[in-house]
mmCIF file of C-alpha atoms in Angstrom:
data_model
loop_
_atom_site.group_PDB
_atom_site.id
_atom_site.type_symbol
_atom_site.label_atom_id
_atom_site.label_comp_id
_atom_site.label_asym_id
_atom_site.label_seq_id
_atom_site.Cartn_x
_atom_site.Cartn_y
_atom_site.Cartn_z
ATOM 1 C CA MET H 9 25.692 -19.636 23.224
ATOM 2 C CA ASN H 10 25.481 -15.860 23.019
ATOM 3 C CA THR H 11 27.473 -16.152 19.710
ATOM 4 C CA VAL H 12 24.741 -18.507 18.266
ATOM 5 C CA GLU H 13 21.828 -15.882 19.484
ATOM 6 C CA GLY H 14 23.678 -13.029 18.139
ATOM 7 C CA LEU H 15 23.906 -15.301 14.625
ATOM 8 C CA GLU H 16 20.387 -15.834 14.873
ATOM 9 C CA THR H 17 19.373 -12.450 15.594
ATOM 10 C CA THR H 18 21.340 -11.254 12.280
ATOM 11 C CA GLU H 19 19.804 -13.999 10.465
ATOM 12 C CA THR H 20 16.502 -12.722 11.570
ATOM 13 C CA VAL H 21 17.252 -9.111 10.690
ATOM 14 C CA VAL H 22 18.627 -10.341 7.168
ATOM 15 C CA LYS H 23 15.690 -12.148 6.649
ATOM 16 C CA LYS H 24 13.260 -9.334 7.296
ATOM 17 C CA ILE H 25 15.371 -6.974 4.994
ATOM 18 C CA HIS H 26 14.638 -9.494 2.226
ATOM 19 C CA THR H 27 11.182 -9.896 2.787
ATOM 20 C CA LYS H 28 10.706 -6.209 3.080
ATOM 21 C CA ALA H 29 12.389 -5.622 -0.200
ATOM 22 C CA ALA H 30 10.341 -8.710 -1.812
ATOM 23 C CA ARG H 31 7.112 -6.942 -0.544
ATOM 24 C CA VAL H 32 8.299 -3.205 -1.776
ATOM 25 C CA ALA H 33 9.095 -5.248 -5.420
ATOM 26 C CA GLU H 34 5.762 -6.953 -5.364
ATOM 27 C CA ARG H 35 3.805 -3.898 -4.986
ATOM 28 C CA ALA H 36 5.753 -1.907 -7.237
ATOM 29 C CA GLU H 37 5.055 -4.632 -9.783
ATOM 30 C CA LYS H 38 1.486 -5.197 -9.330
ATOM 31 C CA SER H 39 1.239 -1.107 -9.483
ATOM 32 C CA LEU H 40 2.226 -1.608 -13.141
ATOM 33 C CA ALA H 41 0.226 -4.536 -13.801
ATOM 34 C CA LEU H 42 -2.875 -3.333 -13.013
ATOM 35 C CA PRO H 43 -3.541 -0.575 -15.483
ATOM 36 C CA TYR H 44 -0.795 -1.668 -18.131
ATOM 37 C CA ASP H 45 -0.063 -4.806 -20.302
ATOM 38 C CA GLU H 46 2.712 -7.218 -19.434
ATOM 39 C CA HIS H 47 4.919 -5.170 -21.876
ATOM 40 C CA VAL H 48 4.909 -1.892 -20.056
ATOM 41 C CA SER H 49 8.360 -2.059 -18.294
ATOM 42 C CA ASP H 50 10.268 -3.400 -21.668
ATOM 43 C CA ALA H 51 8.755 -0.462 -23.606
ATOM 44 C CA LEU H 52 9.624 1.960 -21.014
ATOM 45 C CA GLU H 53 12.955 0.722 -20.470
ATOM 46 C CA LYS H 54 13.761 1.685 -24.074
ATOM 47 C CA HIS H 55 13.416 5.387 -23.335
ATOM 48 C CA GLU H 56 16.812 7.274 -22.540
ATOM 49 C CA TYR H 57 15.039 9.977 -20.274
ATOM 50 C CA ASN H 58 15.679 10.561 -17.009
ATOM 51 C CA PHE H 59 12.365 9.814 -15.685
ATOM 52 C CA VAL H 60 10.574 7.929 -12.740
ATOM 53 C CA LEU H 61 6.801 6.650 -12.205
ATOM 54 C CA THR H 62 5.306 6.976 -8.537
ATOM 55 C CA ASP H 63 1.948 5.393 -7.180
ATOM 56 C CA PRO H 64 0.148 8.000 -4.884
ATOM 57 C CA LYS H 65 -2.150 4.630 -3.849
ATOM 58 C CA LEU H 66 0.584 3.421 -2.133
ATOM 59 C CA PRO H 67 1.792 4.185 1.404
ATOM 60 C CA ASP H 68 4.194 7.563 0.998
ATOM 61 C CA HIS H 69 4.036 7.817 -2.508
ATOM 62 C CA PRO H 70 6.701 5.779 -3.791
ATOM 63 C CA ILE H 71 8.757 5.384 -7.198
ATOM 64 C CA VAL H 72 7.411 2.381 -8.939
ATOM 65 C CA PHE H 73 9.576 2.494 -11.957
ATOM 66 C CA ALA H 74 12.863 4.098 -12.446
ATOM 67 C CA SER H 75 14.628 4.569 -16.047
ATOM 68 C CA GLU H 76 18.296 3.494 -16.766
ATOM 69 C CA GLY H 77 18.989 7.227 -17.308
ATOM 70 C CA PHE H 78 17.719 8.066 -13.857
ATOM 71 C CA CYS H 79 19.681 5.617 -12.121
ATOM 72 C CA LYS H 80 22.750 7.248 -13.932
ATOM 73 C CA MET H 81 21.901 10.692 -13.188
ATOM 74 C CA THR H 82 21.623 9.960 -9.565
ATOM 75 C CA GLY H 83 24.226 6.908 -8.990
ATOM 76 C CA TYR H 84 21.607 4.900 -7.290
ATOM 77 C CA THR H 85 20.956 1.399 -8.550
ATOM 78 C CA ASN H 86 17.241 0.779 -9.494
ATOM 79 C CA MET H 87 16.907 -1.545 -6.219
ATOM 80 C CA GLU H 88 17.956 1.427 -4.141
ATOM 81 C CA VAL H 89 15.065 3.581 -5.692
ATOM 82 C CA ILE H 90 12.066 1.466 -6.334
ATOM 83 C CA GLY H 91 9.697 1.901 -2.931
ATOM 84 C CA ARG H 92 11.168 4.930 -1.996
ATOM 85 C CA ASN H 93 9.704 8.223 -2.132
ATOM 86 C CA CYS H 94 11.270 11.018 -4.303
ATOM 87 C CA ARG H 95 12.445 13.195 -1.759
ATOM 88 C CA PHE H 96 15.670 10.939 -0.884
ATOM 89 C CA LEU H 97 17.125 13.454 -3.699
ATOM 90 C CA GLN H 98 17.009 16.369 -1.608
ATOM 91 C CA GLY H 99 19.525 17.898 0.356
ATOM 92 C CA PRO H 100 20.321 20.579 2.814
ATOM 93 C CA GLU H 101 20.079 23.328 0.310
ATOM 94 C CA THR H 102 17.264 22.148 -1.469
ATOM 95 C CA ASP H 103 14.804 25.309 -1.485
ATOM 96 C CA ARG H 104 11.724 24.147 0.975
ATOM 97 C CA GLN H 105 9.329 26.373 -1.023
ATOM 98 C CA THR H 106 10.370 24.947 -4.340
ATOM 99 C CA VAL H 107 9.589 21.329 -2.252
ATOM 100 C CA MET H 108 6.082 22.749 -1.153
ATOM 101 C CA GLU H 109 5.053 23.969 -4.813
ATOM 102 C CA ILE H 110 5.885 20.408 -5.782
ATOM 103 C CA ARG H 111 3.338 18.768 -2.747
ATOM 104 C CA ASP H 112 0.809 21.393 -3.375
ATOM 105 C CA ALA H 113 0.583 20.170 -7.430
ATOM 106 C CA ILE H 114 0.274 16.283 -6.066
ATOM 107 C CA ARG H 115 -2.514 17.472 -3.382
ATOM 108 C CA GLU H 116 -4.453 19.389 -6.220
ATOM 109 C CA GLU H 117 -3.562 16.712 -8.782
ATOM 110 C CA ARG H 118 -2.013 18.431 -11.649
ATOM 111 C CA ALA H 119 1.358 19.037 -13.453
ATOM 112 C CA CYS H 120 4.230 21.364 -12.327
ATOM 113 C CA GLN H 121 7.695 22.302 -13.596
ATOM 114 C CA VAL H 122 10.266 23.660 -11.287
ATOM 115 C CA GLN H 123 13.989 24.043 -11.154
ATOM 116 C CA ILE H 124 15.016 22.400 -7.816
ATOM 117 C CA LEU H 125 18.624 21.688 -6.387
ATOM 118 C CA ASN H 126 18.760 17.646 -5.846
ATOM 119 C CA TYR H 127 21.414 15.513 -5.124
ATOM 120 C CA THR H 128 23.424 12.436 -6.139
ATOM 121 C CA LYS H 129 24.217 9.461 -4.020
ATOM 122 C CA GLN H 130 27.591 10.729 -3.535
ATOM 123 C CA GLY H 131 26.353 13.975 -2.056
ATOM 124 C CA LYS H 132 26.813 16.274 -5.166
ATOM 125 C CA PRO H 133 24.362 18.943 -5.987
ATOM 126 C CA PHE H 134 23.138 19.228 -9.238
ATOM 127 C CA TRP H 135 20.172 21.582 -10.536
ATOM 128 C CA ASN H 136 17.323 19.668 -12.298
ATOM 129 C CA LEU H 137 14.645 21.089 -14.126
ATOM 130 C CA PHE H 138 11.823 18.987 -12.887
ATOM 131 C CA HIS H 139 8.406 18.408 -14.452
ATOM 132 C CA MET H 140 5.861 16.233 -13.049
ATOM 133 C CA ALA H 141 2.563 15.006 -14.880
ATOM 134 C CA PRO H 142 -0.185 12.956 -13.564
ATOM 135 C CA VAL H 143 -1.879 10.305 -15.655
ATOM 136 C CA TYR H 144 -5.451 9.832 -15.231
ATOM 137 C CA CYS H 145 -7.747 6.784 -15.354
ATOM 138 C CA ARG H 146 -10.154 7.741 -18.578
ATOM 139 C CA LYS H 147 -13.114 6.418 -16.866
ATOM 140 C CA THR H 148 -13.166 7.407 -13.403
ATOM 141 C CA GLY H 149 -10.325 10.447 -13.614
ATOM 142 C CA ARG H 150 -8.474 9.280 -10.706
ATOM 143 C CA VAL H 151 -4.663 9.382 -11.051
ATOM 144 C CA ILE H 152 -3.051 6.578 -11.428
ATOM 145 C CA HIS H 153 0.644 7.228 -11.843
ATOM 146 C CA TYR H 154 2.408 10.577 -11.670
ATOM 147 C CA VAL H 155 5.255 10.768 -14.209
ATOM 148 C CA GLY H 156 8.306 12.723 -13.124
ATOM 149 C CA VAL H 157 10.880 13.955 -15.399
ATOM 150 C CA GLN H 158 14.450 14.988 -14.352
ATOM 151 C CA THR H 159 16.703 16.802 -16.767
ATOM 152 C CA PRO H 160 20.040 18.331 -15.246
ATOM 153 C CA VAL H 161 20.480 21.823 -16.040
ATOM 154 C CA SER H 162 23.910 21.677 -17.801
ATOM 155 C CA SER H 163 25.583 24.967 -18.962
ATOM 156 C CA ALA H 164 24.612 24.227 -22.745
ATOM 157 C CA PHE H 165 21.236 24.410 -21.487
ATOM 158 C CA VAL H 166 20.973 27.651 -19.464
ATOM 159 C CA VAL H 167 20.501 31.467 -20.611
ATOM 160 C CA SER H 168 22.185 34.215 -19.152
ATOM 161 C CA SER H 169 20.539 35.366 -15.895
ATOM 162 C CA ALA H 170 22.448 38.558 -15.286
ATOM 163 C CA ALA H 171 19.160 40.472 -15.027
ATOM 164 C CA SER H 172 17.573 38.193 -12.982
ATOM 165 C CA THR H 173 16.319 38.777 -9.704
ATOM 166 C CA PRO H 174 18.498 36.641 -7.207
ATOM 167 C CA THR H 175 17.331 34.345 -4.892
ATOM 168 C CA ARG H 176 18.782 32.797 -1.680
ATOM 169 C CA LEU H 177 20.333 29.649 -2.726
ATOM 170 C CA SER H 178 23.841 28.484 -2.045
ATOM 171 C CA VAL H 179 25.932 26.025 -3.376
ATOM 172 C CA VAL H 180 28.198 23.902 -0.330
ATOM 173 C CA ASP H 181 32.101 24.072 -0.903
ATOM 174 C CA GLU H 182 32.947 21.510 -3.410
ATOM 175 C CA ALA H 183 34.267 21.175 -6.824
ATOM 176 C CA ALA H 184 30.789 19.531 -8.015
ATOM 177 C CA PRO H 185 29.978 22.249 -10.362
ATOM 178 C CA THR H 186 33.040 21.498 -12.779
ATOM 179 C CA GLU H 187 32.935 17.353 -12.558
ATOM 180 C CA PRO H 188 30.608 15.178 -14.546
ATOM 181 C CA LEU H 189 27.624 13.989 -13.052
ATOM 182 C CA PRO H 190 27.113 9.992 -13.061
ATOM 183 C CA SER H 191 25.125 10.309 -16.438
ATOM 184 C CA GLY H 192 27.788 12.272 -17.976
ATOM 185 C CA GLY H 193 26.295 15.945 -17.476
ATOM 186 C CA GLU H 194 28.134 19.139 -18.125
ATOM 187 C CA GLY H 195 27.707 20.054 -13.720
ATOM 188 C CA THR H 196 25.097 21.938 -12.009
ATOM 189 C CA GLY H 197 25.430 24.581 -14.731
ATOM 190 C CA PHE H 198 23.722 27.554 -12.842
ATOM 191 C CA ILE H 199 24.660 31.061 -13.493
ATOM 192 C CA ALA H 200 25.952 33.151 -10.589
ATOM 193 C CA ARG H 201 25.035 36.794 -10.237
ATOM 194 C CA GLY H 202 26.241 38.722 -12.701
ATOM 195 C CA GLY H 203 26.397 36.418 -15.453
ATOM 196 C CA VAL H 204 29.424 34.260 -13.532
ATOM 197 C CA ASP H 205 29.341 30.598 -13.882
ATOM 198 C CA ALA H 206 29.225 28.984 -10.924
ATOM 199 C CA SER H 207 32.101 26.847 -11.870
ATOM 200 C CA ASP H 208 34.098 29.940 -11.427
ATOM 201 C CA ARG H 209 33.101 30.508 -7.948
ATOM 202 C CA ARG H 210 33.744 27.214 -6.390
ATOM 203 C CA GLY H 211 35.183 26.985 -2.895
ATOM 204 C CA GLU H 212 32.957 30.181 -1.786
ATOM 205 C CA VAL H 213 30.432 28.890 1.037
ATOM 206 C CA GLY H 214 27.426 30.614 1.349
ATOM 207 C CA VAL H 215 27.218 32.277 -2.160
ATOM 208 C CA THR H 216 24.331 34.139 -3.317
ATOM 209 C CA TYR H 217 23.288 33.121 -7.095
ATOM 210 C CA ALA H 218 21.040 34.254 -9.178
ATOM 211 C CA THR H 219 17.510 32.389 -9.992
ATOM 212 C CA VAL H 220 18.258 29.396 -12.419
ATOM 213 C CA GLN H 221 17.223 30.048 -15.844
ATOM 214 C CA PRO H 222 17.180 26.695 -18.031
ATOM 215 C CA SER H 223 16.851 27.742 -21.951
ATOM 216 C CA ALA H 224 13.453 27.166 -24.320
ATOM 217 C CA GLU H 225 15.563 24.205 -25.579
ATOM 218 C CA CYS H 226 15.934 22.439 -22.396
ATOM 219 C CA ARG H 227 12.253 23.039 -21.398
ATOM 220 C CA GLN H 228 11.448 21.738 -24.802
ATOM 221 C CA ARG H 229 13.178 18.668 -24.366
ATOM 222 C CA VAL H 230 11.532 17.951 -20.824
ATOM 223 C CA LEU H 231 8.268 18.336 -22.163
ATOM 224 C CA GLU H 232 8.778 16.184 -24.947
ATOM 225 C CA ALA H 233 10.084 13.395 -22.616
ATOM 226 C CA VAL H 234 6.854 13.600 -20.521
ATOM 227 C CA ASP H 235 4.615 13.627 -23.585
ATOM 228 C CA SER H 236 6.469 10.194 -24.907
ATOM 229 C CA VAL H 237 6.767 8.698 -21.783
ATOM 230 C CA VAL H 238 2.910 9.138 -21.489
ATOM 231 C CA SER H 239 2.257 8.023 -24.913
ATOM 232 C CA GLU H 240 4.011 5.185 -23.636
ATOM 233 C CA LEU H 241 1.880 4.458 -20.944
ATOM 234 C CA THR H 242 -1.383 5.445 -23.128
ATOM 235 C CA GLU H 243 -0.388 2.614 -25.561
ATOM 236 C CA ALA H 244 0.272 0.076 -22.697
ATOM 237 C CA SER H 245 -3.122 0.706 -21.151
ATOM 238 C CA HIS H 246 -4.897 0.119 -24.474
ATOM 239 C CA GLY H 247 -6.255 3.716 -23.980
ATOM 240 C CA LYS H 248 -7.715 3.213 -20.627
ATOM 241 C CA VAL H 249 -5.376 6.180 -19.254
ATOM 242 C CA CYS H 250 -4.863 9.599 -20.457
ATOM 243 C CA CYS H 251 -2.974 12.904 -19.432
ATOM 244 C CA THR H 252 -5.926 14.883 -19.301
ATOM 245 C CA ARG H 253 -9.559 14.311 -17.282
ATOM 246 C CA SER H 254 -12.552 15.011 -19.083
ATOM 247 C CA ALA H 255 -14.582 18.277 -18.884
ATOM 248 C CA GLU H 256 -17.020 16.385 -16.480
ATOM 249 C CA LEU H 257 -14.268 14.706 -14.447
ATOM 250 C CA GLU H 258 -12.722 17.798 -14.066
ATOM 251 C CA THR H 259 -15.499 19.881 -12.862
ATOM 252 C CA ASN H 260 -16.116 17.160 -10.298
ATOM 253 C CA LYS H 261 -12.984 16.144 -8.845
ATOM 254 C CA ALA H 262 -15.295 14.383 -5.847
ATOM 255 C CA ILE H 263 -15.698 11.223 -8.095
ATOM 256 C CA PRO H 264 -17.702 8.617 -6.323
ATOM 257 C CA GLY H 265 -16.313 5.627 -5.287
ATOM 258 C CA THR H 266 -12.436 6.821 -5.453
ATOM 259 C CA VAL H 267 -9.945 8.356 -3.146
ATOM 260 C CA CYS H 268 -8.023 11.098 -4.854
ATOM 261 C CA SER H 269 -4.375 10.899 -4.664
ATOM 262 C CA SER H 270 -4.048 14.033 -2.100
ATOM 263 C CA MET H 271 -6.293 12.114 0.504
ATOM 264 C CA LEU H 272 -4.265 9.278 0.240
ATOM 265 C CA LEU H 273 -1.361 10.844 1.095
ATOM 266 C CA SER H 274 -2.942 11.565 4.516
ATOM 267 C CA LEU H 275 -4.769 8.343 4.896
ATOM 268 C CA THR H 276 -1.592 6.486 4.623
ATOM 269 C CA LYS H 277 -0.491 8.098 7.322
ATOM 270 C CA ILE H 278 -2.799 6.847 9.756
ATOM 271 C CA GLN H 279 -1.429 3.635 11.493
ATOM 272 C CA GLN H 280 -4.568 2.195 12.528
ATOM 273 C CA SER H 281 -6.850 -0.577 11.302
ATOM 274 C CA PHE H 282 -9.778 1.236 9.447
ATOM 275 C CA VAL H 283 -11.386 1.273 6.172
ATOM 276 C CA LEU H 284 -13.457 4.198 4.340
ATOM 277 C CA ALA H 285 -16.839 3.496 2.812
ATOM 278 C CA ASP H 286 -18.964 5.571 0.283
ATOM 279 C CA PRO H 287 -22.655 5.723 1.458
ATOM 280 C CA GLN H 288 -23.562 7.424 -2.059
ATOM 281 C CA GLN H 289 -22.848 3.937 -3.833
ATOM 282 C CA PRO H 290 -25.027 0.851 -3.901
ATOM 283 C CA ASP H 291 -24.351 -1.589 -1.091
ATOM 284 C CA MET H 292 -22.036 1.108 0.499
ATOM 285 C CA PRO H 293 -18.946 -0.490 -0.800
ATOM 286 C CA ILE H 294 -15.095 0.096 0.676
ATOM 287 C CA ILE H 295 -12.985 2.588 -1.194
ATOM 288 C CA HIS H 296 -9.830 2.351 0.986
ATOM 289 C CA ALA H 297 -8.288 -0.321 3.398
ATOM 290 C CA SER H 298 -5.510 0.967 5.655
ATOM 291 C CA ASP H 299 -2.304 -1.467 5.719
ATOM 292 C CA VAL H 300 -2.887 -2.369 9.273
ATOM 293 C CA PHE H 301 -6.487 -3.464 8.262
ATOM 294 C CA CYS H 302 -4.851 -5.767 5.689
ATOM 295 C CA ALA H 303 -2.177 -7.079 8.180
ATOM 296 C CA LEU H 304 -5.011 -7.778 10.492
ATOM 297 C CA THR H 305 -7.348 -9.290 8.215
ATOM 298 C CA GLY H 306 -4.900 -11.015 5.774
ATOM 299 C CA TYR H 307 -6.313 -9.521 2.410
ATOM 300 C CA LEU H 308 -4.716 -7.713 0.193
ATOM 301 C CA PRO H 309 -6.347 -3.954 -0.486
ATOM 302 C CA GLU H 310 -7.422 -4.845 -3.946
ATOM 303 C CA GLU H 311 -9.421 -8.257 -2.237
ATOM 304 C CA VAL H 312 -11.190 -5.369 0.026
ATOM 305 C CA VAL H 313 -11.915 -2.326 -2.116
ATOM 306 C CA GLY H 314 -15.064 -2.699 -3.505
ATOM 307 C CA LYS H 315 -16.593 -4.915 -1.238
ATOM 308 C CA ASN H 316 -18.991 -4.125 1.476
ATOM 309 C CA CYS H 317 -17.629 -4.747 5.263
ATOM 310 C CA ARG H 318 -20.041 -8.208 5.541
ATOM 311 C CA PHE H 319 -17.026 -10.092 3.966
ATOM 312 C CA LEU H 320 -15.791 -10.428 7.438
ATOM 313 C CA GLN H 321 -18.599 -12.011 9.065
ATOM 314 C CA GLY H 322 -18.988 -15.245 9.378
ATOM 315 C CA PRO H 323 -21.613 -18.406 10.733
ATOM 316 C CA ASP H 324 -21.039 -17.185 14.310
ATOM 317 C CA THR H 325 -21.485 -13.458 13.761
ATOM 318 C CA ASP H 326 -24.079 -11.979 16.174
ATOM 319 C CA GLN H 327 -26.568 -10.546 13.994
ATOM 320 C CA GLU H 328 -28.085 -8.388 16.209
ATOM 321 C CA SER H 329 -24.927 -6.538 16.418
ATOM 322 C CA VAL H 330 -24.712 -6.065 12.818
ATOM 323 C CA GLN H 331 -28.671 -4.610 12.714
ATOM 324 C CA LYS H 332 -27.127 -1.926 15.125
ATOM 325 C CA LEU H 333 -24.438 -0.753 12.574
ATOM 326 C CA ARG H 334 -27.188 -1.041 9.885
ATOM 327 C CA ASP H 335 -29.427 1.478 12.103
ATOM 328 C CA ALA H 336 -26.581 3.646 12.899
ATOM 329 C CA ILE H 337 -25.778 4.034 9.034
ATOM 330 C CA LYS H 338 -29.341 4.600 8.555
ATOM 331 C CA GLU H 339 -29.551 7.468 11.312
ATOM 332 C CA GLU H 340 -26.308 8.949 10.105
ATOM 333 C CA LYS H 341 -24.950 8.340 13.753
ATOM 334 C CA PRO H 342 -21.653 6.767 15.441
ATOM 335 C CA CYS H 343 -21.839 3.183 16.940
ATOM 336 C CA THR H 344 -19.622 1.151 18.418
ATOM 337 C CA VAL H 345 -20.226 -2.973 18.777
ATOM 338 C CA ARG H 346 -17.969 -5.822 19.485
ATOM 339 C CA LEU H 347 -18.329 -8.574 16.762
ATOM 340 C CA LEU H 348 -16.998 -12.167 15.878
ATOM 341 C CA ASN H 349 -15.259 -11.761 12.352
ATOM 342 C CA TYR H 350 -13.595 -13.926 10.097
ATOM 343 C CA ARG H 351 -9.996 -13.524 8.853
ATOM 344 C CA LYS H 352 -8.920 -14.494 4.833
ATOM 345 C CA ASP H 353 -7.605 -17.702 6.328
ATOM 346 C CA GLY H 354 -10.662 -18.653 8.299
ATOM 347 C CA THR H 355 -9.350 -18.111 11.468
ATOM 348 C CA ARG H 356 -11.831 -15.836 13.927
ATOM 349 C CA PHE H 357 -11.143 -12.826 15.796
ATOM 350 C CA TRP H 358 -13.168 -10.500 18.208
ATOM 351 C CA ASN H 359 -13.422 -7.225 16.882
ATOM 352 C CA SER H 360 -14.344 -3.859 18.814
ATOM 353 C CA LEU H 361 -15.705 -2.057 15.649
ATOM 354 C CA HIS H 362 -16.343 1.456 15.888
ATOM 355 C CA ILE H 363 -18.321 3.257 12.835
ATOM 356 C CA ALA H 364 -18.666 7.186 12.349
ATOM 357 C CA PRO H 365 -19.809 9.612 9.596
ATOM 358 C CA VAL H 366 -17.646 11.688 7.834
ATOM 359 C CA ARG H 367 -19.210 14.820 6.849
ATOM 360 C CA ASP H 368 -18.611 17.791 4.167
ATOM 361 C CA SER H 369 -18.526 21.427 5.022
ATOM 362 C CA LYS H 370 -22.189 21.483 4.371
ATOM 363 C CA GLY H 371 -23.050 18.596 6.825
ATOM 364 C CA LYS H 372 -23.835 15.859 4.437
ATOM 365 C CA VAL H 373 -22.626 12.632 4.986
ATOM 366 C CA ILE H 374 -19.915 11.760 2.165
ATOM 367 C CA TYR H 375 -18.008 8.794 3.801
ATOM 368 C CA PHE H 376 -18.164 6.391 6.709
ATOM 369 C CA VAL H 377 -15.206 5.255 8.740
ATOM 370 C CA GLY H 378 -14.891 1.964 10.367
ATOM 371 C CA VAL H 379 -12.430 1.530 13.002
ATOM 372 C CA GLN H 380 -11.640 -2.054 13.993
ATOM 373 C CA LEU H 381 -9.547 -3.232 17.146
ATOM 374 C CA ASP H 382 -8.632 -6.839 17.475
ATOM 375 C CA VAL H 383 -10.189 -7.409 21.404
ATOM 376 C CA THR H 384 -9.403 -11.514 21.241
ATOM 377 C CA ALA H 385 -6.862 -11.441 23.707
ATOM 378 C CA ALA H 386 -8.067 -8.276 25.930
ATOM 379 C CA SER H 387 -10.622 -7.330 27.912
ATOM 380 C CA GLU H 388 -13.295 -4.436 26.170
ATOM 381 C CA GLY H 389 -11.544 -1.656 28.264
ATOM 382 C CA THR H 390 -7.948 -2.092 27.787
ATOM 383 C CA CYS H 391 -5.725 -2.932 24.892
ATOM 384 C CA GLU H 392 -2.243 -4.162 24.413
ATOM 385 C CA LYS H 393 -0.970 -0.363 24.305
ATOM 386 C CA GLY H 394 -2.666 0.569 27.453
ATOM 387 C CA VAL H 395 -4.695 3.020 25.855
ATOM 388 C CA SER H 396 -8.577 2.255 25.715
ATOM 389 C CA PRO H 397 -10.235 1.197 22.578
ATOM 390 C CA ARG H 398 -12.491 4.296 22.631
ATOM 391 C CA LEU H 399 -9.461 6.543 22.678
ATOM 392 C CA GLN H 400 -7.694 4.849 19.932
ATOM 393 C CA GLN H 401 -10.984 4.642 17.701
ATOM 394 C CA MET H 402 -11.709 8.168 18.160
ATOM 395 C CA GLY H 403 -7.930 9.263 17.242
ATOM 396 C CA ALA H 404 -8.597 7.557 13.942
ATOM 397 C CA VAL H 405 -11.509 8.734 13.157
ATOM 398 C CA GLY H 406 -10.251 12.617 13.849
ATOM 399 C CA ALA H 407 -7.314 11.868 11.643
ATOM 400 C CA VAL H 408 -9.551 10.476 8.813
ATOM 401 C CA ARG H 409 -12.115 13.746 9.157
ATOM 402 C CA VAL H 410 -8.698 16.215 8.786
ATOM 403 C CA ALA H 411 -7.693 14.417 5.885
ATOM 404 C CA VAL H 412 -11.192 14.734 4.110
ATOM 405 C CA ARG H 413 -11.784 18.217 5.417
ATOM 406 C CA SER H 414 -8.444 19.523 4.404
ATOM 407 C CA LEU H 415 -9.015 18.795 0.866
ATOM 408 C CA GLN H 416 -12.540 20.504 0.557
ATOM 409 C CA GLY H 417 -13.051 24.581 -0.354
ATOM 410 C CA ALA H 418 -10.301 26.903 -1.347
ATOM 411 C CA GLY H 419 -6.972 27.533 0.239
ATOM 412 C CA LEU H 420 -5.293 24.373 -0.855
ATOM 413 C CA ARG H 421 -2.561 26.276 -2.300
ATOM 414 C CA ARG H 422 0.087 27.678 0.019
ATOM 415 C CA VAL H 423 0.513 31.346 -0.532
ATOM 416 C CA VAL H 424 4.051 32.683 0.259
ATOM 417 C CA THR H 425 4.551 36.255 1.200
ATOM 418 C CA PRO H 426 8.075 37.961 0.148
ATOM 419 C CA PRO H 427 9.552 39.331 2.945
ATOM 420 C CA GLU H 428 9.548 43.393 3.304
ATOM 421 C CA VAL H 429 13.022 45.189 1.727
ATOM 422 C CA VAL H 430 14.503 47.337 4.344
ATOM 423 C CA SER H 431 16.384 50.003 2.789
#
C-alpha cells in the first residue's frame, strides 16, 4: 500500500513538472506570437549569434527565446533555458555592482553594455561582453522584449590592460581559462595585472585581475549582432516594433493605458489577487492583472487587460454594492464591498473586494488598485491563512503603492561611492 501511495505521489510530482513546463512553453510561444508573425522563430534561428529574448511583462522577466549559439556557449539545452531569468548564468565571483547596472538599465528601459563574469552549466567561468537592448512598441512606446547578446571575451578580442586600473575580481582555482568553452571559444581571455594572460596564472586562488578590456572589434561585433536581431524582429512585426522610442514617447514615459516593464518587475512579485486600473482612460480599463487573480477567475491576462472590472459581475450581483464602488472611485476614496462574482466558466464566488486610489508624488490619482479575496467558504472576518482579509488587502495595496512610487522622480540609478584609498 505504501509503495502504491509512493508511486502515485511520484506520478503526481512528474505530472506537475510536465504541466509547469507546458505552461512555461505556452507563455514563451505567446510572447513571440502576439507582436510578431509566425515565422519569427525560424528567422531568429538562422542567426549564429549568442542571444536571448526576454519578456519583462511575464513574472520574473524570463527568457522566451534562446539561440542555438547561446545554448552551445552556456552548455544548457533550450528547454533548460526557456522560462528562466538570466541570473542563472551568475556565480560566486560575478560582480554584484555589474548586476545592479543591468537591473538599473531594465528599470530605466534603456540599453546597456557590461563585461560580466558568467558560468557555464558545468560551472566554468567565462568573461562575457553582454549587451542588452530594449525593443519598443512603435505605437505605445512600451517595451515588448529585451534582446540580450552574449559574447565570450576570448584572448583574440582582448586588448592589453597593463595600464588599466585593477578591480577586485578573482577567479576560482581551475584550468577553465585555457579550456575551450562549449561554443568553441578560446577561454575566458581576460588579462591579468601587468599584461600577463590569465591562463598563465591558473591555480592561484583569489588573484586580483585587471579590468577586462574587450577590443573595438569585439564591441563592434556585439553591436552588429544586436542590430541584426532587432532588424529581424522589426521585419517580423511588420514595422510595429522599433529599437528607439519617438521623441514624444521618450519625453512622456508614463504612457496612458500601459505599465512600464520597470513597474511590472515589482508588481509580479506581489503574490495576491489584484488588478491595476487606469482612471485616466475611458471606462477605466484594467492595465495589469496578477497571476493569482487569473487563477481565481479562470481568465488569461490578455482576456483581462483592457476590460473594466464589471466583466466579473453577473445576474445576481448586488447593484447597490456596485454603486458604492462607483461612488468611491468618483470621490477618490478607498472602499470595501462583498460581491457575488462569476468566473470564466460561470461558477460563482463571493468576493471581498477592496479598491484604493494610488497617487503620484503630487497627490494626483494615477491608478486604482482592486484586491480580491475569495470568501465563499469563510466568514468575512477570517480567511484560510488566519490573517484577516483587511490586513491582506492593505498589504497588497501598500506593495502596489511602493512599486509605483519607486519609479517616480530622480534617483532611480544607484550611485556607488568608491572606497577611500588608505596610503
